[in-house]
Amino acid sequence: MSTVYEQLGGEAAINAAVDIFYRKVLADHYVNRFFEGVDMARQAAKQKGFLTMVTGGPNNYTGKDMREGHKHLVKMGLNDSHFDHIICHLRATLAELGVAQGMIDTVIGVAESTRDDVLDR
Amino acid sequence: MTVIRFEGQDFVCGEEESVLACMTRHGVMIPSSCQAGACQTCMIRALEGRPTPESQQGLKDTLRVQNYFLACMCKPTENMTIGLSTVSPAYHTVLREKTVLNESVVRLRLDRPAGFHYRAGQFINLVRPTDQLTRSYSLASVPEDGHLELQVKRVPDGKLSNWLFDAFEVGDAVEFFGPAGDCFYVSGAAEQPLLLVGTGTGLAPLYGILRDVLAQGHTGPIHLFHASLAAPGLYLEDELRALERANEQFHYVPCVLHGDAPAGGRQGNIAELPMAVLGSLDGYRVFLCGDPPIVNALRQKCFIAGASMQDIYSDPFVFTPVPD
């Protein structure tokens, strides 16, 4: 069975998805303070890595990367409610791209599996 | 089998081996993370030889044309020399023309040295002969011009800008290195709408990019917003209005924060004005130059307004603070 990554159209489609996803995140005042002052191009590259991973594309990310990469945000108060917002934006992004509900659930399942690593617990 | 040269040493790359894997195997630690072409941590530049198309996927076109590539994705098909930077020779030039453009901006026209090639919008590093003090200045000229043009703003206590204003005279020689910078126009998508926003002498690279864009036959709408605190800080108004008359796709919008804007202009915060005038920026290619906080704010606002991250180019001007 092919991955969501392949079904979406691979790397080029992920680029488009990053734009939609990151735009939603930046426009969300509940979470956008965690993105203040970050280099947007680097952040977009990280999100591309994240979306590639959760859609089952080629990646070498580990739980340790997710944990290390978010530790400073946990100190700033990052918690489950913020994670929920991001999950919501991810769900909306995939829906906007026309991904079928079953596939969305699969992707959200992968994203959910990173929750404890992201929140460092 | 291909050979990769790095810092004067040759490394043999195996069949089906990536540049990153080859270098790692030989003890050269190129920073990397995802190893799947996503995170761009391992981006490096081919100084000789061509990177494979797969290794340039997802990179901005300005980086692609300068032969940057992702080491993790490149299984080389030819010998390559890789590195992070090219070494510029010192170019010698002479000041030919010096014109005051407004209360705080002077235009310098220098001879274009033989062998110096650049893209409109890039910058050079100018070196003061007496003490090697070096500062970056954007080129406002286009490569077809016989001269190099700089537009220099007098920075309060600015060491090099005050010297350029007060002591550097027509006929004086100076050296520079370059070019550098990733904020320029790559031809293609001639019908794409363009947005150019500059504050102060952020107009310099944009003026070069604008003339380059028009010379390359860009047909899509081109909107240039030039912002200053107040009307006396604007410059090149006559030249820009002449370009506007000669090119129906080009629209010039002078902007001021305080006081009345000139005809056809706008009063307000430049970080908000382009979106207020144009609405959605979906499909736009965007160039932002000048004051870093404004450039950074505009980068985010343009993106939220619909411009794709891949289509936003920027050059924040950093002023070197004077030590106490």
Short mmCIF file of C-alpha atoms in Angstrom, two decimals, chain A residues 11 15 18-19 22-23 26-27 35 40-41 44-45 48-49 52 58-61 65, chain B residues 33-40 57-58 296 299-300 303-310:
data_model
loop_
_atom_site.label_atom_id
_atom_site.label_comp_id
_atom_site.label_asym_id
_atom_site.label_seq_id
_atom_site.Cartn_x
_atom_site.Cartn_y
_atom_site.Cartn_z
CA GLU A 11 8.25 16.19 -2.33
CA ASN A 15 6.23 21.97 -0.27
CA VAL A 18 4.14 23.32 4.29
CA ASP A 19 2.93 26.70 3.02
CA TYR A 22 2.74 27.05 8.42
CA ARG A 23 0.38 29.86 7.38
CA LEU A 26 1.37 31.65 12.20
CA ALA A 27 -2.15 33.02 11.99
CA PHE A 35 7.40 30.94 16.46
CA MET A 40 11.09 31.41 8.65
CA ALA A 41 13.02 29.56 5.95
CA ALA A 44 9.68 25.85 6.97
CA ALA A 45 12.42 23.30 6.29
CA LYS A 48 8.76 19.98 5.70
CA GLY A 49 10.72 17.31 7.55
CA THR A 52 7.39 14.22 5.29
CA PRO A 58 11.62 9.29 3.43
CA ASN A 59 13.00 10.59 6.71
CA ASN A 60 15.39 9.83 9.50
CA TYR A 61 13.74 11.71 12.31
CA ASP A 65 15.13 14.93 17.58
CA SER B 33 20.00 15.98 10.13
CA CYS B 34 17.14 14.36 8.22
CA GLN B 35 19.23 12.77 5.45
CA ALA B 36 16.15 12.80 3.27
CA GLY B 37 16.32 16.14 1.50
CA ALA B 38 13.88 17.90 3.78
CA CYS B 39 15.68 19.80 6.51
CA GLN B 40 18.36 21.40 4.28
CA GLN B 57 14.76 19.91 -5.31
CA GLY B 58 13.01 22.23 -2.92
CA ASN B 296 11.27 40.43 8.89
CA ARG B 299 8.31 38.46 5.28
CA GLN B 300 5.79 37.01 7.71
CA PHE B 303 3.52 34.83 3.66
CA ILE B 304 0.32 35.00 5.69
CA ALA B 305 -1.21 37.09 2.88
CA GLY B 306 -0.67 34.16 0.53
CA ALA B 307 2.84 34.38 -0.98
CA SER B 308 4.62 31.03 -1.00
CA MET B 309 7.73 30.72 1.18
CA GLN B 310 9.70 29.71 -1.91
#
